[in-house]
Every structure is written in structure tokens, then in C-alpha cells.
Tab-separated table of C-alpha atoms in Angstrom:
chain	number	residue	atom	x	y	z
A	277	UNK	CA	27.034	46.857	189.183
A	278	UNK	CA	30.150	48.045	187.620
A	279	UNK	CA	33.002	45.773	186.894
A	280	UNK	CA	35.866	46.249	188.911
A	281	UNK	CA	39.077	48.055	187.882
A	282	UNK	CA	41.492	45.996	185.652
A	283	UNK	CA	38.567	43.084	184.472
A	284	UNK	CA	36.495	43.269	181.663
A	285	UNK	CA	36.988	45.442	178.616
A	286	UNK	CA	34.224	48.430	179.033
A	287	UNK	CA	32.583	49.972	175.527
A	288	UNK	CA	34.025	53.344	176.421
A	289	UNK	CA	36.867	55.225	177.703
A	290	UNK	CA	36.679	58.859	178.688
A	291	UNK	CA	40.179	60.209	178.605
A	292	UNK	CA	40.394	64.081	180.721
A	293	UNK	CA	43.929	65.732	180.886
A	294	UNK	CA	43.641	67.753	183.927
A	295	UNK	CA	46.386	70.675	185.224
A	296	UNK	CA	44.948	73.093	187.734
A	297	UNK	CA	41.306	72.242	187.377
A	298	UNK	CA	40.479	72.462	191.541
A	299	UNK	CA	37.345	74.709	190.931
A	300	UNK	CA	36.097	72.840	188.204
A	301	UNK	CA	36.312	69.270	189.207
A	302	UNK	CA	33.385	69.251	191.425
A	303	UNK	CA	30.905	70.605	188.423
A	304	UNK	CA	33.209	68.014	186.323
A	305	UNK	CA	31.753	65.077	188.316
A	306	UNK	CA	28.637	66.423	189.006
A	307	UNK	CA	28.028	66.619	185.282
A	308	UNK	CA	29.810	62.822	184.487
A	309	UNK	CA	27.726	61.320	186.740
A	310	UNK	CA	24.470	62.584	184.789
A	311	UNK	CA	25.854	61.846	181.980
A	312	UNK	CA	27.464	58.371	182.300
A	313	UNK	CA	23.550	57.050	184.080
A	314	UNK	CA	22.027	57.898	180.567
A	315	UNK	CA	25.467	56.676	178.302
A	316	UNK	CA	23.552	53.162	177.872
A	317	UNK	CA	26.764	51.449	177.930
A	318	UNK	CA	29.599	50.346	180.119
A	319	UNK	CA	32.226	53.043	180.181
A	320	UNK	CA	35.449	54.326	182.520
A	321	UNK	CA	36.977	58.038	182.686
A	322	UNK	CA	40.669	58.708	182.843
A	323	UNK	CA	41.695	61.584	184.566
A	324	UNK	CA	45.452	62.002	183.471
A	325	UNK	CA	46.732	64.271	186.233
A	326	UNK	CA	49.992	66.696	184.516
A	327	UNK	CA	51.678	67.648	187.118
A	328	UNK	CA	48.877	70.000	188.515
A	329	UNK	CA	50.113	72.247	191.663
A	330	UNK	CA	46.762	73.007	193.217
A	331	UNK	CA	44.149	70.763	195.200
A	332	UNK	CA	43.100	68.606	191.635
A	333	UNK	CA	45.077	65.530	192.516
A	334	UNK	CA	43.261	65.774	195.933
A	335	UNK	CA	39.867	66.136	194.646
A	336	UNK	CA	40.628	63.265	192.028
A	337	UNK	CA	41.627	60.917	194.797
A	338	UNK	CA	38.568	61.571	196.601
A	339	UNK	CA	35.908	61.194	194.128
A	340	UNK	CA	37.621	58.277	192.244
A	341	UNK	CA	37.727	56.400	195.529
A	342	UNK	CA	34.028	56.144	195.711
A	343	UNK	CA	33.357	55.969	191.969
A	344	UNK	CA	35.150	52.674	190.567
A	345	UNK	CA	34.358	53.497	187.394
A	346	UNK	CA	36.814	56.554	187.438
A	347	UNK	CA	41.004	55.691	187.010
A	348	UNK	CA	43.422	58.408	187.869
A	349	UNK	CA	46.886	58.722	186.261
A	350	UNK	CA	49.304	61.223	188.439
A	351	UNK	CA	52.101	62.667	186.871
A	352	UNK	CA	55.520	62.963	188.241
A	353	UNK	CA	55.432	66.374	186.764
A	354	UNK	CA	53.742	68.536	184.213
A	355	UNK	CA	54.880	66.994	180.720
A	356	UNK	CA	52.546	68.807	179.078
A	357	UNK	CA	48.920	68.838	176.942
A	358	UNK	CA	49.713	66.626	174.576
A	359	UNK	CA	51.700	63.856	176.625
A	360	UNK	CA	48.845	63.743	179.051
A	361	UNK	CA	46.452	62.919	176.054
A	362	UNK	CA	48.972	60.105	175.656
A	363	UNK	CA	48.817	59.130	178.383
A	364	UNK	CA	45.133	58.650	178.963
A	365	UNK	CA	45.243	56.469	175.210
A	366	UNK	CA	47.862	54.780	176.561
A	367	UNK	CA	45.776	53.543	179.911
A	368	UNK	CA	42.520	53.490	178.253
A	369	UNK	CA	40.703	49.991	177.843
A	370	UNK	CA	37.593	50.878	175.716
A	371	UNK	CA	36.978	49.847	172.433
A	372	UNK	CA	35.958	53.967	171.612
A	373	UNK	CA	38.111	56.527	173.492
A	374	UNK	CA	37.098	59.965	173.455
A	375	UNK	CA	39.404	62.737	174.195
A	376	UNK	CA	38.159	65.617	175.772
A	377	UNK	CA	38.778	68.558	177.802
A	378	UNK	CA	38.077	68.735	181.369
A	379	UNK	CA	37.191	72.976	181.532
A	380	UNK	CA	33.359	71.772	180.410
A	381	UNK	CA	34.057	73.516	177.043
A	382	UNK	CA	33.330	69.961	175.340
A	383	UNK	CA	30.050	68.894	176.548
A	384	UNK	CA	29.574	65.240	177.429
A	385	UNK	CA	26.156	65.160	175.388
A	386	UNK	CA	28.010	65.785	172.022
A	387	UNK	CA	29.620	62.091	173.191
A	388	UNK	CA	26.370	60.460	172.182
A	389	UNK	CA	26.536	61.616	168.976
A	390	UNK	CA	29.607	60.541	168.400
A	391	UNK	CA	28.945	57.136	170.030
A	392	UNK	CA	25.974	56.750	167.127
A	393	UNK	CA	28.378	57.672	164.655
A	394	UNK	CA	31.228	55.161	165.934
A	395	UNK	CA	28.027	52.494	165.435
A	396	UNK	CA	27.424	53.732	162.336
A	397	UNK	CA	30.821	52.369	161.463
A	398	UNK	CA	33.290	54.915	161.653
A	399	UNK	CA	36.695	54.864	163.616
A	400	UNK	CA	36.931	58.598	164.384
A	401	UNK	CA	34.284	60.913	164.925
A	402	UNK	CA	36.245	64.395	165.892
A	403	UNK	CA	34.407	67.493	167.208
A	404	UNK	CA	33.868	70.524	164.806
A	405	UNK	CA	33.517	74.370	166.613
A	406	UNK	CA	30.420	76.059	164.758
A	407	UNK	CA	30.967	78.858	167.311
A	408	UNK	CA	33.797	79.743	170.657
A	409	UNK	CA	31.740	81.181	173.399
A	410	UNK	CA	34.282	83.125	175.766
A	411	UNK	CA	37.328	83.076	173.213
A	412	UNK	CA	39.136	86.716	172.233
A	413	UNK	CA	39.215	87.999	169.215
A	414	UNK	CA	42.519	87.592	168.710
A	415	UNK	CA	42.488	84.113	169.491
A	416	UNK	CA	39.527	83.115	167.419
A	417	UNK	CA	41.607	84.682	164.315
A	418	UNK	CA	45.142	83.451	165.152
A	419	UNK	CA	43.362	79.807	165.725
A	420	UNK	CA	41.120	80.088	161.927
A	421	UNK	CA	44.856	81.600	160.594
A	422	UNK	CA	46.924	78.507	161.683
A	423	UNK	CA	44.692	75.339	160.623
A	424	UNK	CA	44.227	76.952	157.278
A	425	UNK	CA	48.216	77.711	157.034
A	426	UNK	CA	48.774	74.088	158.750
A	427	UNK	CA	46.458	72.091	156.171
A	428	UNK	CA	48.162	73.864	153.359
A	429	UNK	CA	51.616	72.900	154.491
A	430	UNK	CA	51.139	69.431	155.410
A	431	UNK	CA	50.601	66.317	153.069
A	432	UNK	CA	47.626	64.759	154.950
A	433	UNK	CA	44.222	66.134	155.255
A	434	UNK	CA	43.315	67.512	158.575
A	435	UNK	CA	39.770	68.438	159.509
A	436	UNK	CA	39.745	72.184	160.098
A	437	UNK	CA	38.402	73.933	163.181
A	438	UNK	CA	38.721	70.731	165.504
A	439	UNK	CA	40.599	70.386	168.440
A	440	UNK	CA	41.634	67.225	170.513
A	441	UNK	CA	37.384	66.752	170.725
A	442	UNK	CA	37.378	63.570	169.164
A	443	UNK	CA	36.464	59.741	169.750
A	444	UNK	CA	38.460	57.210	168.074
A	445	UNK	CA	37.816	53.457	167.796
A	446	UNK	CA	40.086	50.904	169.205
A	447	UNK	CA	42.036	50.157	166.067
A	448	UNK	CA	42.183	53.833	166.144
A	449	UNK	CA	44.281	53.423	169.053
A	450	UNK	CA	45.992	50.558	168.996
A	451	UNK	CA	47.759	52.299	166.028
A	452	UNK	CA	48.419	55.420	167.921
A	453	UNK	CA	50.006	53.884	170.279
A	454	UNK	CA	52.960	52.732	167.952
A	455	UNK	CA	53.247	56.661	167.409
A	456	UNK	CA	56.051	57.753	170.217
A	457	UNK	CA	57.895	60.866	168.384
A	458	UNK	CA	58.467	63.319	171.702
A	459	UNK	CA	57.266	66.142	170.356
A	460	UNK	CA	53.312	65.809	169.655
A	461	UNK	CA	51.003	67.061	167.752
A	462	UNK	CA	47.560	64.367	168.426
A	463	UNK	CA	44.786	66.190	166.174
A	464	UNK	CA	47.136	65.994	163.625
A	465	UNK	CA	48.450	62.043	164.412
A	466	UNK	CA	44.871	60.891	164.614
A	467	UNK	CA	44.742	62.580	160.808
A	468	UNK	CA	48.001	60.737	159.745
A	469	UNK	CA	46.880	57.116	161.071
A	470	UNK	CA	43.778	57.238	158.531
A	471	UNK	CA	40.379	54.935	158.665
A	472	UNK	CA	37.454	56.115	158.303
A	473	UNK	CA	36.474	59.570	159.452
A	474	UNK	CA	33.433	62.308	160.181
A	475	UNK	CA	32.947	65.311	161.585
A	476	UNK	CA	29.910	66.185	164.816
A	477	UNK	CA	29.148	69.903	164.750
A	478	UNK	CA	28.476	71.464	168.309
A	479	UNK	CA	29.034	74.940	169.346
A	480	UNK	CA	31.745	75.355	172.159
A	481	UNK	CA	30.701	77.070	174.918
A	482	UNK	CA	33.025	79.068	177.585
A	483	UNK	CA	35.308	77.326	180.489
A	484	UNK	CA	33.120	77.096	183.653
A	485	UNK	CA	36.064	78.422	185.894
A	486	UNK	CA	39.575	79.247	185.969
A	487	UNK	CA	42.085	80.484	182.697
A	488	UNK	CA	42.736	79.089	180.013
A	489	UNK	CA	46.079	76.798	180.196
A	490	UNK	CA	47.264	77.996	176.761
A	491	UNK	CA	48.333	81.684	176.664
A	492	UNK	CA	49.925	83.114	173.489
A	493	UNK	CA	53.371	81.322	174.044
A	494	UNK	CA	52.265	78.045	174.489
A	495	UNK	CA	50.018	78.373	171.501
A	496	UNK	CA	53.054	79.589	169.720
A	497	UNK	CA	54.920	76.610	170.582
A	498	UNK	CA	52.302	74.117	169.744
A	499	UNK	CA	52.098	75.527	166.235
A	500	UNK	CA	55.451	75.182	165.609
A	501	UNK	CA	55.847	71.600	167.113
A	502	UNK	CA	52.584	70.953	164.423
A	503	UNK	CA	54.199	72.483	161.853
A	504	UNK	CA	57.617	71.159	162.178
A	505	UNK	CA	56.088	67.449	163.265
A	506	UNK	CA	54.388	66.953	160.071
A	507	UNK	CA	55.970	69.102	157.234
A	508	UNK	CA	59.661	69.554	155.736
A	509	UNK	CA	58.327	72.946	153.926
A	510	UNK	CA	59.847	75.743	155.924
A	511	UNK	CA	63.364	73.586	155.226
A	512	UNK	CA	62.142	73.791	151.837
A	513	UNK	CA	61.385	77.601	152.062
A	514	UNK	CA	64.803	78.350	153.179
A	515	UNK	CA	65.828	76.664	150.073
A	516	UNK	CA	63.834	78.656	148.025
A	517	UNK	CA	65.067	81.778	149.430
A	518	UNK	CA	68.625	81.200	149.498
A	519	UNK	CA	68.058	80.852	145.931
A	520	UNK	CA	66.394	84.152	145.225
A	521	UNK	CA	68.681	85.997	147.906
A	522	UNK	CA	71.628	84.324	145.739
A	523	UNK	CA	70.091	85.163	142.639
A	524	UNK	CA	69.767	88.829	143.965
A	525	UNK	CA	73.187	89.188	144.663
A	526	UNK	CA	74.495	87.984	141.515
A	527	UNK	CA	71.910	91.138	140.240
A	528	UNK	CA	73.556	93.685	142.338
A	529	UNK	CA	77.641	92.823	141.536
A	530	UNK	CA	76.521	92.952	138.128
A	531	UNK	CA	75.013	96.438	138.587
A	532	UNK	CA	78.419	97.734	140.258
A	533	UNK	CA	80.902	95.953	138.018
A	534	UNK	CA	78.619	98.123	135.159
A	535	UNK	CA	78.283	101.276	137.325
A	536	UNK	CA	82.430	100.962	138.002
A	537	UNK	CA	83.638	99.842	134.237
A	538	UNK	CA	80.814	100.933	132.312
A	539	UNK	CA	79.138	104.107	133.221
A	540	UNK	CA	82.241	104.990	135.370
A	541	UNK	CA	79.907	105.884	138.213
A	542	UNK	CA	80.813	105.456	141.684
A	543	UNK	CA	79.106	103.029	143.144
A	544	UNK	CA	76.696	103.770	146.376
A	545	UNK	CA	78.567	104.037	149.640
A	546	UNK	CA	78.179	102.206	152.790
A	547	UNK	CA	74.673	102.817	153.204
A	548	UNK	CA	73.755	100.327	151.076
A	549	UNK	CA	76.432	97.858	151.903
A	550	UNK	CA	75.190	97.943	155.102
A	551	UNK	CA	71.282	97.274	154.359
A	552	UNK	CA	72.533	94.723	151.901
A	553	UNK	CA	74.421	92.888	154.797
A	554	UNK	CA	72.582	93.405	157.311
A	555	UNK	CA	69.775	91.928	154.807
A	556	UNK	CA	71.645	88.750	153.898
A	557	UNK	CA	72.571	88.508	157.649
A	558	UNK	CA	68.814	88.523	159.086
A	559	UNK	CA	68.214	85.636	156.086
A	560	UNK	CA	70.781	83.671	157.729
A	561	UNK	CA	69.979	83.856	161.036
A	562	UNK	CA	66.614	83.076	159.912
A	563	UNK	CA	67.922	79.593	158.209
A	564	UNK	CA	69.935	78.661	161.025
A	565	UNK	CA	66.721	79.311	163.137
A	566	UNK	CA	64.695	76.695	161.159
A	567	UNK	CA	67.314	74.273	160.787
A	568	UNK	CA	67.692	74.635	164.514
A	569	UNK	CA	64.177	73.647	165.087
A	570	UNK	CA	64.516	70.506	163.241
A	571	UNK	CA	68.203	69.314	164.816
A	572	UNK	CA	66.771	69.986	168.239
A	573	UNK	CA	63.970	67.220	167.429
A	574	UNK	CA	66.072	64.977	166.242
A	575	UNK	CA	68.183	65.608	169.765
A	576	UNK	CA	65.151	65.153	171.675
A	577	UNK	CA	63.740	61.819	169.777
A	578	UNK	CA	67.403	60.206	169.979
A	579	UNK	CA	67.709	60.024	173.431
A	580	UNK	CA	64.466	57.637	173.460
A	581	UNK	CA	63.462	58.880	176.819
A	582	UNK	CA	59.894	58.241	178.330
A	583	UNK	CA	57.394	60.691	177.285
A	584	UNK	CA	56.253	60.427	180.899
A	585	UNK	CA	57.022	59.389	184.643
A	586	UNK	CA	53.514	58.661	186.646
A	587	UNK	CA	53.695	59.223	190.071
A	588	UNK	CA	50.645	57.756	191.252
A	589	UNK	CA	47.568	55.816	190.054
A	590	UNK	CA	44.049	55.593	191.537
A	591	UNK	CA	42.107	51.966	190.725
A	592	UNK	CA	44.690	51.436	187.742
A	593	UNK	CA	47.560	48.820	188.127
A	594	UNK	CA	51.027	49.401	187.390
A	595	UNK	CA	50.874	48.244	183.513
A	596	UNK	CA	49.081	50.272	180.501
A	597	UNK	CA	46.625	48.395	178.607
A	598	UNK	CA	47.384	45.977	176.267
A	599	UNK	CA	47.688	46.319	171.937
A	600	UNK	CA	45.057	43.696	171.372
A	601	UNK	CA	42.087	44.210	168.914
A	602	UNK	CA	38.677	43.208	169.865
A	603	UNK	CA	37.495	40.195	167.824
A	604	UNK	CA	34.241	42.294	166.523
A	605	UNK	CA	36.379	45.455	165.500
């Protein structure tokens, strides 16, 4: 017997962010139910719906009314990735929550050896690729490019080669949750929270069905939101180069005040007043760009709006879970 939604506090909490995942669901539950009669411990799955505009919601509804031990979260729309990680956190009850994806990519049985490393004492265990089964070329190198740029940036230490894979202990996130900036990065605010952490190696295999829900311009955009969310340096780097481009200049009206008074040369024509401006005008642009990036997040965090509207729930009540600890943790 399972205990009913909303009593009891179960060991773990599977948290899935699902968007368009109709032809993968059914292998999805197939393989949960294997894999939850062999867990050895008391456990719930949160499938945090984003907004998805095929048949998921549908299939969640119907398999999560015959399984109590599954809790749906609907969004009013898609909010994104990230938010719907959030959102599963924010509903889950366990005292471990693991994050993972719901394309089968991360397999459930790497979630027992994290569970043995959780006992072993530490608050996050996170999920490290040895190899990408199904991934392009391209995105295997622009992927290895950005964690190594993104560790070197940032102050904090983030494991590289790791996605949102990851189980975290309840302290873990009950700390998380005090994190509400709008514009997320979680890989890298499980990092910045601390405790004590380790890494499970497991090779990633390809998605069972269906694309991949990050093409190159949302992967774009999530670099830059974990760039900009944890790192002042490309504010930093304009600084830098203003000071060169300055420094630069002062070079070249010192080279045609000489060439005028001096060496009574005429100095070069428009040709290189225009490469000169159009040089400093590019920088410039380039500044304002970065600043931009930075002013829009503070518009966005100022307006303290949700991070997300549900829209339905499925054996979850209307409140998230509470902040409290467990005695033994």
C-alpha cells in the first residue's frame, strides 16, 4: 500500500519536466513502474506539465489516475525548462529529489546509485556524461566549449559535463527554494547553494522518440541567461576594451598630429576614417548589447511576478510543499 497523496513524507521525489512528450510517455511509465517495484523505498514522481500542445497532459491524467503514487503539475502555459524544474522542487515532498529528464536519456537505474551515494552522506549526487549517444557533432562540441568557458567565468565551481541529472537532499532544497531570480540557470544554482557534493558516471544514451526541445537558439539563450546569471565578467570585458579601444585612439591622433606637423605628410583619407569609425561604432553597439542584457534582468526580476501559473493538478492540492527540514537530515 502506498500512502495517499498529501500524507506522509515519502524518501523520494522524482521530478520530470515534460513538453511534447505524447510518444514517449507510455515507454516513460512502462519503465517507472519497473523501476519504482525494485527502488526499495517509498517514493512519488512529479510530472511538471510546461505548457505541452500535444496529447501529454492527456496521457498524464490517465496514468496518474490509476497510479497514486504519480502527481501532475499543468502549466497555464509553457514557461520554460528551467521554471518547470522549479516547479517540480517546488511540489516535491521527498527528503532526496532527483531531477531528470523525461526523453529516457537519464536512465532510472543510475537513480540507485545516486540513492547509495545520498546514504553515504552526501546532499547532491549530479549525473556525469562519459559518452552522448544520438547527439551531433556540433552539439557535443558547442556543449564541451560552453561549460569549460562557463566554469572559467564564474566564481563557483561547477561540475563539468552534467546536466540537470542530479539528486539533491532535502536541505538541498529547502535552500533552493529561497532562490526565485526569473531568469534560471538550476545546474548552476544547485553549484552556488554548496554542501556536500559527488559526481555518478553513466553514459547517456539517445531520446527514445521525438526531437530534441533545445535547438541551437534556445541553447543560445540558455548560455547567455548562465552566463549573465552568475558572472559580472563580460561587464567587466567591456571595461577592458573601452580601455584599449581608448588607448588606441589616443595612438592614432598622435600618429596624425606627427604625420600633419612633423613629417608634413598628409594624413590617410577617408578610407581609414571610415574603418576607424565604423570600428569604434561596432565596439559600441557591442557594449550597449551587454549592458542591455543585464538592465533587461533587472526589468524582469523587479516586477516580482510568478515564475509560473499552474493550470491544473492531478492528486496534488492547491499548496506547494512546505520549507521544513526532516529531524534526521
Amino acid at each position: 500500500m502506498h500512502p495517499p497523496p498529501g500524507r506522509g513524507r515519502p524518501t523520494l521525489s522524482l521530478v520530470l519536466p515534460i513538453y511534447n512528450e505524447q510518444e514517449v510517455i507510455p515507454e516513460l511509465h512502462r519503465q517507472l513502474q519497473g523501476f519504482l517495484a525494485k527502488l526499495g523505498v517509498s517514493a512519488e514522481v512529479i510530472f511538471v506539465n510546461d505548457g505541452s500542445r500535444d496529447a501529454s497532459m492527456e496521457l498524464l491524467r490517465e496514468i496518474a489516475t490509476a497510479e497514486p503514487r504519480y502527481r501532475v503539475v499543468s502549466f497555464a502555459r509553457n514557461f520554460g525548462h528551467q521554471t518547470a524544474i522549479t516547479a517540480g522542487i517546488d511540489y516535491a515532498r521527498g527528503k532526496a529529489v532527483v531531477v531528470m529528464d523525461a526523453d529516457l536519456q537519464d536512465p532510472p537505474e543510475v537513480v540507485l546509485a545516486m540513492v547509495a551515494k545520498w546514504r553515504e552522506g552526501f546532499d547532491v549526487v549530479y549525473g556525469r556524461r562519459g559518452s552522448r549517444e544520438g547527439e551531433t557533432f556540433f552539439k557535443l562540441i558547442t556543449a564541451k566549449v560552453f561549460y569549460r568557458v562557463f566554469a572559467a567565468m564564474i566564481p563557483i565551481e561547477v561540475p563539468l559535463d552534467t546536466g540537470d541529472f542530479r539528486l539533491m537532499s532535502r536541505r538541498v532544497v529547502v535552500a533552493l527554494r529561497e532562490l526565485r531570480e526569473t531568469h534560471r540557470f538550476v545546474r548552476g544554482m544547485v553549484a552556488w547553494v554548496g554542501f556536500k557534493q559527488t559526481a555518478v558516471l553513466y553514459d547517456r544514451p539517445g531520446r527514445f522518440a521525438g526531437e530534441t526541445k533545445y535547438p541551437f537558439r534556445k541553447m543560445l539563450r540558455f548560455a547567455i541567461d548562465g552566463i549573465t546569471s552568475f558572472s559580472v565578467l563580460p561587464l567587466r570585458f567591456a571595461t577592458y576594451l573601452g580601455m584599449v579601444i581608448s588607448l588606441l585612439s589616443v595612438g592614432v591622433a598622435i600618429w596624425a598630429l606627427v604625420a600633419r606637423f612633423i613629417l608634413h605628410a598628409t594624413v590617410a583619407g577617408w578610407t581609414a576614417e571610415v574603418v576607424i569609425v565604423s570600428l569604434l561604432a561596432a565596439v559600441q553597439l557591442l557594449m550597449i548589447g551587454i549592458l542591455g542584457e543585464y538592465i533587461g534582468r533587472i526589468y524582469e526580476e523587479v516586477k516580482k511576478r510568478p515564475l509560473y501559473v499552474v493550470g491544473d493538478r492531478v492528486n496534488l492540492g492547491r499548496k506547494r510543499d512546505d520549507d521544513e527540514e526532516d529531524e534526521e537530515a
